[in-house]
Structures are given as structure tokens and as C-alpha cells.
mmCIF file of C-alpha atoms in Angstrom:
data_model
loop_
_atom_site.group_PDB
_atom_site.id
_atom_site.type_symbol
_atom_site.label_atom_id
_atom_site.label_comp_id
_atom_site.label_asym_id
_atom_site.label_seq_id
_atom_site.Cartn_x
_atom_site.Cartn_y
_atom_site.Cartn_z
ATOM 1 C CA GLU A 1 1.441 51.658 -58.975
ATOM 2 C CA ILE A 2 0.210 55.104 -57.992
ATOM 3 C CA VAL A 3 2.876 57.076 -56.169
ATOM 4 C CA LEU A 4 1.709 59.610 -53.600
ATOM 5 C CA THR A 5 4.096 62.517 -52.996
ATOM 6 C CA GLN A 6 3.541 64.509 -49.837
ATOM 7 C CA SER A 7 4.794 67.995 -49.141
ATOM 8 C CA PRO A 8 6.304 69.327 -47.101
ATOM 9 C CA THR A 9 8.310 66.437 -45.676
ATOM 10 C CA THR A 10 8.714 68.247 -42.389
ATOM 11 C CA THR A 11 7.163 71.422 -41.086
ATOM 12 C CA ALA A 12 6.549 73.283 -37.848
ATOM 13 C CA ALA A 13 3.681 75.500 -36.810
ATOM 14 C CA SER A 14 2.854 77.726 -33.863
ATOM 15 C CA PRO A 15 -0.319 77.186 -31.830
ATOM 16 C CA GLY A 16 -3.240 78.788 -33.645
ATOM 17 C CA GLU A 17 -1.504 78.726 -37.012
ATOM 18 C CA LYS A 18 -3.107 77.180 -40.100
ATOM 19 C CA VAL A 19 -1.324 74.163 -41.585
ATOM 20 C CA THR A 20 -1.782 72.629 -45.020
ATOM 21 C CA ILE A 21 -0.267 69.333 -46.160
ATOM 22 C CA THR A 22 -0.408 68.385 -49.819
ATOM 23 C CA CYS A 23 -0.551 64.941 -51.439
ATOM 24 C CA LEU A 24 0.072 64.663 -55.175
ATOM 25 C CA ALA A 25 -0.816 61.432 -56.965
ATOM 26 C CA SER A 26 1.079 60.159 -60.006
ATOM 27 C CA SER A 27 -2.286 59.321 -61.617
ATOM 28 C CA SER A 28 -5.808 60.452 -60.940
ATOM 29 C CA VAL A 29 -7.510 58.912 -57.897
ATOM 30 C CA SER A 30 -11.153 59.033 -56.861
ATOM 31 C CA ASN A 31 -10.649 59.612 -53.168
ATOM 32 C CA MET A 32 -7.976 60.256 -50.574
ATOM 33 C CA TYR A 33 -7.637 59.149 -46.978
ATOM 34 C CA TRP A 34 -5.560 60.811 -44.279
ATOM 35 C CA TYR A 35 -4.031 59.329 -41.130
ATOM 36 C CA GLN A 36 -2.298 60.780 -38.103
ATOM 37 C CA GLN A 37 0.429 58.808 -36.360
ATOM 38 C CA LYS A 38 1.947 59.921 -33.099
ATOM 39 C CA SER A 39 5.259 58.556 -31.911
ATOM 40 C CA GLY A 40 4.988 54.950 -30.774
ATOM 41 C CA ALA A 41 1.295 54.692 -31.657
ATOM 42 C CA SER A 42 -0.780 53.106 -34.414
ATOM 43 C CA PRO A 43 -2.082 55.289 -37.233
ATOM 44 C CA LYS A 44 -5.438 56.958 -36.671
ATOM 45 C CA LEU A 45 -7.883 57.725 -39.461
ATOM 46 C CA LEU A 46 -8.618 61.453 -39.747
ATOM 47 C CA ILE A 47 -10.284 61.945 -43.130
ATOM 48 C CA TYR A 48 -11.993 59.456 -45.450
ATOM 49 C CA SER A 49 -13.406 59.842 -48.940
ATOM 50 C CA THR A 50 -11.350 63.025 -49.423
ATOM 51 C CA SER A 51 -13.319 65.321 -47.145
ATOM 52 C CA SER A 52 -15.324 63.351 -44.562
ATOM 53 C CA LEU A 53 -14.229 63.656 -40.953
ATOM 54 C CA ALA A 54 -13.715 60.349 -39.150
ATOM 55 C CA SER A 55 -15.540 59.736 -35.900
ATOM 56 C CA GLY A 56 -14.173 61.710 -32.972
ATOM 57 C CA VAL A 57 -11.798 63.842 -35.039
ATOM 58 C CA PRO A 58 -11.859 67.575 -34.136
ATOM 59 C CA ASP A 59 -13.413 69.784 -36.777
ATOM 60 C CA ARG A 60 -10.252 71.875 -37.081
ATOM 61 C CA PHE A 61 -9.154 69.089 -39.474
ATOM 62 C CA SER A 62 -10.465 69.130 -43.028
ATOM 63 C CA GLY A 63 -9.659 67.519 -46.354
ATOM 64 C CA SER A 64 -10.153 68.565 -49.952
ATOM 65 C CA GLY A 65 -9.010 67.872 -53.466
ATOM 66 C CA SER A 66 -9.667 65.930 -56.620
ATOM 67 C CA GLY A 67 -7.880 64.159 -59.445
ATOM 68 C CA THR A 68 -4.184 64.186 -58.614
ATOM 69 C CA SER A 69 -4.066 66.898 -55.947
ATOM 70 C CA TYR A 70 -5.337 66.564 -52.393
ATOM 71 C CA SER A 71 -4.745 68.408 -49.151
ATOM 72 C CA LEU A 72 -5.211 68.104 -45.422
ATOM 73 C CA THR A 73 -5.717 71.315 -43.478
ATOM 74 C CA ILE A 74 -5.491 71.964 -39.771
ATOM 75 C CA ASN A 75 -7.348 75.226 -39.270
ATOM 76 C CA THR A 76 -5.756 76.167 -35.945
ATOM 77 C CA MET A 77 -2.714 74.206 -34.851
ATOM 78 C CA GLU A 78 -2.736 72.727 -31.354
ATOM 79 C CA ALA A 79 0.164 71.110 -29.496
ATOM 80 C CA GLU A 80 -1.543 67.722 -29.629
ATOM 81 C CA ASP A 81 -1.499 67.841 -33.447
ATOM 82 C CA ALA A 82 2.248 67.290 -33.520
ATOM 83 C CA ALA A 83 2.536 64.001 -35.393
ATOM 84 C CA THR A 84 3.295 62.442 -38.760
ATOM 85 C CA TYR A 85 0.513 62.543 -41.347
ATOM 86 C CA TYR A 86 0.026 60.094 -44.214
ATOM 87 C CA CYS A 87 -2.226 60.148 -47.242
ATOM 88 C CA GLN A 88 -3.531 56.894 -48.763
ATOM 89 C CA GLN A 89 -5.319 55.848 -51.948
ATOM 90 C CA TRP A 90 -7.053 52.687 -53.037
ATOM 91 C CA SER A 91 -8.563 53.812 -56.316
ATOM 92 C CA SER A 92 -6.029 51.572 -58.008
ATOM 93 C CA ASN A 93 -4.192 48.439 -56.916
ATOM 94 C CA PRO A 94 -1.942 48.242 -55.072
ATOM 95 C CA LEU A 95 -3.114 50.398 -52.222
ATOM 96 C CA THR A 96 -0.420 53.007 -51.547
ATOM 97 C CA PHE A 97 0.513 55.497 -48.850
ATOM 98 C CA GLY A 98 2.358 58.764 -49.102
ATOM 99 C CA SER A 99 5.790 58.993 -47.511
ATOM 100 C CA GLY A 100 4.544 61.115 -44.641
ATOM 101 C CA THR A 101 4.717 64.681 -43.366
ATOM 102 C CA LYS A 102 6.157 65.288 -39.930
ATOM 103 C CA LEU A 103 4.458 68.205 -38.208
ATOM 104 C CA GLU A 104 6.118 69.750 -35.175
ATOM 105 C CA ILE A 105 4.943 72.435 -32.775
ATOM 106 C CA LYS A 106 6.974 75.658 -32.570
ATOM 107 C CA GLU B 1 -15.547 47.969 -28.269
ATOM 108 C CA VAL B 2 -13.635 47.017 -31.397
ATOM 109 C CA GLN B 3 -10.237 45.491 -30.705
ATOM 110 C CA LEU B 4 -7.499 44.122 -32.940
ATOM 111 C CA VAL B 5 -4.653 42.460 -31.068
ATOM 112 C CA GLU B 6 -1.599 41.224 -32.935
ATOM 113 C CA SER B 7 0.812 38.599 -31.669
ATOM 114 C CA GLY B 8 3.567 36.313 -32.886
ATOM 115 C CA GLY B 9 6.321 38.781 -33.634
ATOM 116 C CA GLY B 10 9.951 38.450 -32.645
ATOM 117 C CA LEU B 11 13.520 38.021 -33.813
ATOM 118 C CA VAL B 12 14.044 35.536 -36.639
ATOM 119 C CA GLN B 13 16.983 34.649 -38.851
ATOM 120 C CA PRO B 14 16.933 35.384 -42.583
ATOM 121 C CA GLY B 15 15.316 32.573 -44.528
ATOM 122 C CA ARG B 16 13.239 31.380 -41.586
ATOM 123 C CA SER B 17 9.506 31.608 -41.008
ATOM 124 C CA LEU B 18 7.160 33.375 -38.615
ATOM 125 C CA LYS B 19 3.379 33.441 -38.269
ATOM 126 C CA LEU B 20 1.533 36.510 -37.046
ATOM 127 C CA SER B 21 -1.973 36.470 -35.605
ATOM 128 C CA CYS B 22 -4.535 39.212 -35.145
ATOM 129 C CA ALA B 23 -7.388 38.479 -32.758
ATOM 130 C CA ALA B 24 -10.471 40.562 -33.494
ATOM 131 C CA SER B 25 -13.379 41.375 -31.214
ATOM 132 C CA GLY B 26 -16.251 43.810 -30.960
ATOM 133 C CA PHE B 27 -17.553 43.351 -34.494
ATOM 134 C CA THR B 28 -18.767 40.616 -36.849
ATOM 135 C CA PHE B 29 -15.371 39.554 -38.148
ATOM 136 C CA SER B 30 -16.728 37.443 -41.006
ATOM 137 C CA ASN B 31 -18.372 40.492 -42.620
ATOM 138 C CA TYR B 32 -15.192 42.506 -43.255
ATOM 139 C CA GLY B 33 -12.063 42.425 -45.338
ATOM 140 C CA MET B 34 -8.878 42.423 -43.307
ATOM 141 C CA HIS B 35 -5.452 43.772 -44.064
ATOM 142 C CA TRP B 36 -1.819 43.690 -42.981
ATOM 143 C CA ILE B 37 0.164 46.927 -43.180
ATOM 144 C CA ARG B 38 3.776 47.277 -42.084
ATOM 145 C CA GLN B 39 6.150 50.041 -41.090
ATOM 146 C CA ALA B 40 9.910 49.606 -41.158
ATOM 147 C CA PRO B 41 11.796 51.419 -38.382
ATOM 148 C CA THR B 42 11.666 55.189 -38.961
ATOM 149 C CA LYS B 43 9.912 54.643 -42.304
ATOM 150 C CA GLY B 44 6.408 55.105 -43.681
ATOM 151 C CA LEU B 45 3.432 52.819 -43.989
ATOM 152 C CA GLU B 46 3.380 50.003 -46.553
ATOM 153 C CA TRP B 47 0.433 47.786 -47.455
ATOM 154 C CA VAL B 48 1.343 44.100 -47.336
ATOM 155 C CA ALA B 49 -1.710 41.918 -47.958
ATOM 156 C CA SER B 50 -5.505 41.820 -47.888
ATOM 157 C CA ILE B 51 -8.149 39.127 -47.605
ATOM 158 C CA SER B 52 -11.855 39.170 -48.433
ATOM 159 C CA PRO B 53 -14.508 38.511 -45.745
ATOM 160 C CA SER B 54 -14.918 34.865 -46.741
ATOM 161 C CA GLY B 55 -11.195 34.326 -47.241
ATOM 162 C CA GLY B 56 -11.789 33.336 -50.840
ATOM 163 C CA SER B 57 -9.780 36.220 -52.280
ATOM 164 C CA THR B 58 -6.316 37.335 -51.257
ATOM 165 C CA TYR B 59 -4.027 40.093 -52.486
ATOM 166 C CA TYR B 60 -0.334 40.783 -51.924
ATOM 167 C CA ARG B 61 2.241 43.400 -52.680
ATOM 168 C CA ASP B 62 4.752 42.155 -55.236
ATOM 169 C CA SER B 63 7.691 41.990 -52.824
ATOM 170 C CA VAL B 64 5.972 39.398 -50.608
ATOM 171 C CA LYS B 65 4.141 37.329 -53.236
ATOM 172 C CA GLY B 66 5.108 33.685 -52.984
ATOM 173 C CA ARG B 67 6.629 34.210 -49.512
ATOM 174 C CA PHE B 68 3.735 35.489 -47.375
ATOM 175 C CA THR B 69 0.278 33.962 -46.988
ATOM 176 C CA ILE B 70 -2.674 35.809 -45.506
ATOM 177 C CA SER B 71 -5.512 33.721 -44.109
ATOM 178 C CA ARG B 72 -8.363 33.955 -41.639
ATOM 179 C CA ASP B 73 -10.418 31.763 -39.343
ATOM 180 C CA ASN B 74 -13.848 33.347 -39.110
ATOM 181 C CA ALA B 75 -14.933 30.914 -36.398
ATOM 182 C CA LYS B 76 -12.097 32.203 -34.228
ATOM 183 C CA SER B 77 -12.279 35.829 -35.442
ATOM 184 C CA THR B 78 -8.590 35.676 -36.158
ATOM 185 C CA LEU B 79 -6.443 36.910 -39.034
ATOM 186 C CA TYR B 80 -3.068 35.383 -39.846
ATOM 187 C CA LEU B 81 0.049 36.208 -41.805
ATOM 188 C CA GLN B 82 2.395 33.313 -42.520
ATOM 189 C CA MET B 83 5.776 34.747 -43.443
ATOM 190 C CA ASP B 84 8.293 32.403 -45.080
ATOM 191 C CA SER B 85 11.754 33.010 -46.511
ATOM 192 C CA LEU B 86 12.068 36.162 -44.453
ATOM 193 C CA ARG B 87 14.518 38.855 -45.519
ATOM 194 C CA SER B 88 16.116 41.715 -43.628
ATOM 195 C CA GLU B 89 13.906 44.129 -45.554
ATOM 196 C CA ASP B 90 10.843 42.508 -43.944
ATOM 197 C CA THR B 91 11.907 43.961 -40.599
ATOM 198 C CA ALA B 92 9.017 46.147 -39.504
ATOM 199 C CA THR B 93 6.114 46.650 -37.179
ATOM 200 C CA TYR B 94 3.160 44.774 -38.649
ATOM 201 C CA TYR B 95 -0.353 46.126 -38.114
ATOM 202 C CA CYS B 96 -3.633 44.443 -38.846
ATOM 203 C CA ALA B 97 -6.342 46.856 -39.884
ATOM 204 C CA THR B 98 -9.874 47.005 -41.189
ATOM 205 C CA GLY B 99 -12.486 49.439 -42.394
ATOM 206 C CA LEU B 100 -15.767 48.972 -40.561
ATOM 207 C CA ARG B 101 -17.456 52.276 -41.343
ATOM 208 C CA VAL B 102 -15.099 53.380 -44.074
ATOM 209 C CA TYR B 103 -14.840 51.983 -47.582
ATOM 210 C CA LEU B 104 -11.305 51.608 -48.992
ATOM 211 C CA GLY B 105 -9.721 52.997 -45.827
ATOM 212 C CA PHE B 106 -8.898 51.776 -42.333
ATOM 213 C CA ASP B 107 -10.686 53.072 -39.253
ATOM 214 C CA TYR B 108 -9.439 50.374 -36.902
ATOM 215 C CA TRP B 109 -5.833 49.329 -36.363
ATOM 216 C CA GLY B 110 -4.136 46.960 -33.982
ATOM 217 C CA GLN B 111 -1.306 48.046 -31.747
ATOM 218 C CA GLY B 112 1.253 46.441 -34.024
ATOM 219 C CA VAL B 113 3.771 43.652 -33.581
ATOM 220 C CA MET B 114 7.497 43.929 -34.269
ATOM 221 C CA VAL B 115 9.249 41.510 -36.584
ATOM 222 C CA THR B 116 13.043 41.659 -36.743
ATOM 223 C CA VAL B 117 14.857 39.624 -39.372
ATOM 224 C CA SER B 118 18.517 39.397 -38.497
ATOM 225 C CA SER B 119 21.277 36.857 -38.061
#
């Protein structure tokens, strides 16, 4: 099973600040997916196939990476971006998620 | 509009059974793989089971193999998860999800249904 390790576990950013969340895979994966989950809500797809923006997602979000190292970047933090973010891979069975990064607004 | 609506959750004693349903609408259900993903209270996301569009292939995480059964009724556009021999560690919100425009990811999720296993 591929283990996805996210860092940081928790972080806070001021409005306008740039935020980067990292996801390290225990083995190489072909692609990474990123989800945003706000309190009490279902997860929402942000990024698919490593760097493609899902429908309706603001372009301040971007994804990059390859092999075992991937990242999600929020170019300019907004209050509505406060949430928990998860990475996910399905290059290898079983499908796995990272443990999550909680992002708070300062 | 695509909708996934789960039902069937509740409080159940350890060792008992429960069957979840996920009613789909707004897309051609029989064309897409479907999945169950769960989230224990205050914890992260965990894939549970998947089923192919025809229902001919099913996949499970190891911890639920032999206890859970995923199935679908394409005529009713409904996904199911039969959960037997439930354990306290199965307590979670269960989401059904699918990828309509995304391969190997999930762009549509239900609202989730809570399952509590406790005596």
C-alpha cells in the first residue's frame, strides 16, 4: 500500500499569503489528486491528474509534482480557503488518501 | 444536475448488519464505476470499496473484505453497501462518490451518511 504523508499537518496563513502543502508518496505514483473539505461538508475535488484544475475551482489553486513528491499551492490565501486538504493516489491498489492538512486563516 | 444521496445509516450494535444505499441521478449511472469512502469522526478519508459499471468487478480494502459487500442496481441507479459483522472501528460517515469527468479521482460526492457501531 502506498502511504501518502502530508505536511504540514496544520498551518495558518494571512489573507493574501501564499500557501504550499506537500504530499510525499512512499512509492512513485503517476498522478495526484487534491480535495478540499470544509467542516461538516463533503470533500470537493480541487486538482486532478496532478495539475489540472477541477471545474469551478478558482485559479489561485494549482498543483504540481512528479514521482514521490507533489504539492498543492494557494497563490493568495482567502478566508474561504480555510479547510482541510487531502491528497489521493490511485496509481496503485489500494487507493489511498493522505492524512490531511488543516489550513486556518490568521 | 448530478446528485448522490446516501441513506440507511444509524446506530447499530457490534456484530450486527446495516445496508447503505446511494441514489444517483443526473448522469447515466450504468456507465460509471462507483465507490464508497468513509471518514471516522475527526479522522481522514479512507477508501472502502469500489464496483465496476456493470457490477461484474468489485474491490475492497482488506479490513472490510468478507464483511462488506458492494453492489449496484443499474435499473434503479442505486449503489449499495451491505455491512455485516460490524465493529466499533467501522464507525464513520460513509460517502458514495464517482468520477464522471475525472479518471481515478472523484468529482462527485454524496452528502454522507453516519454509521455508529456501539453497544
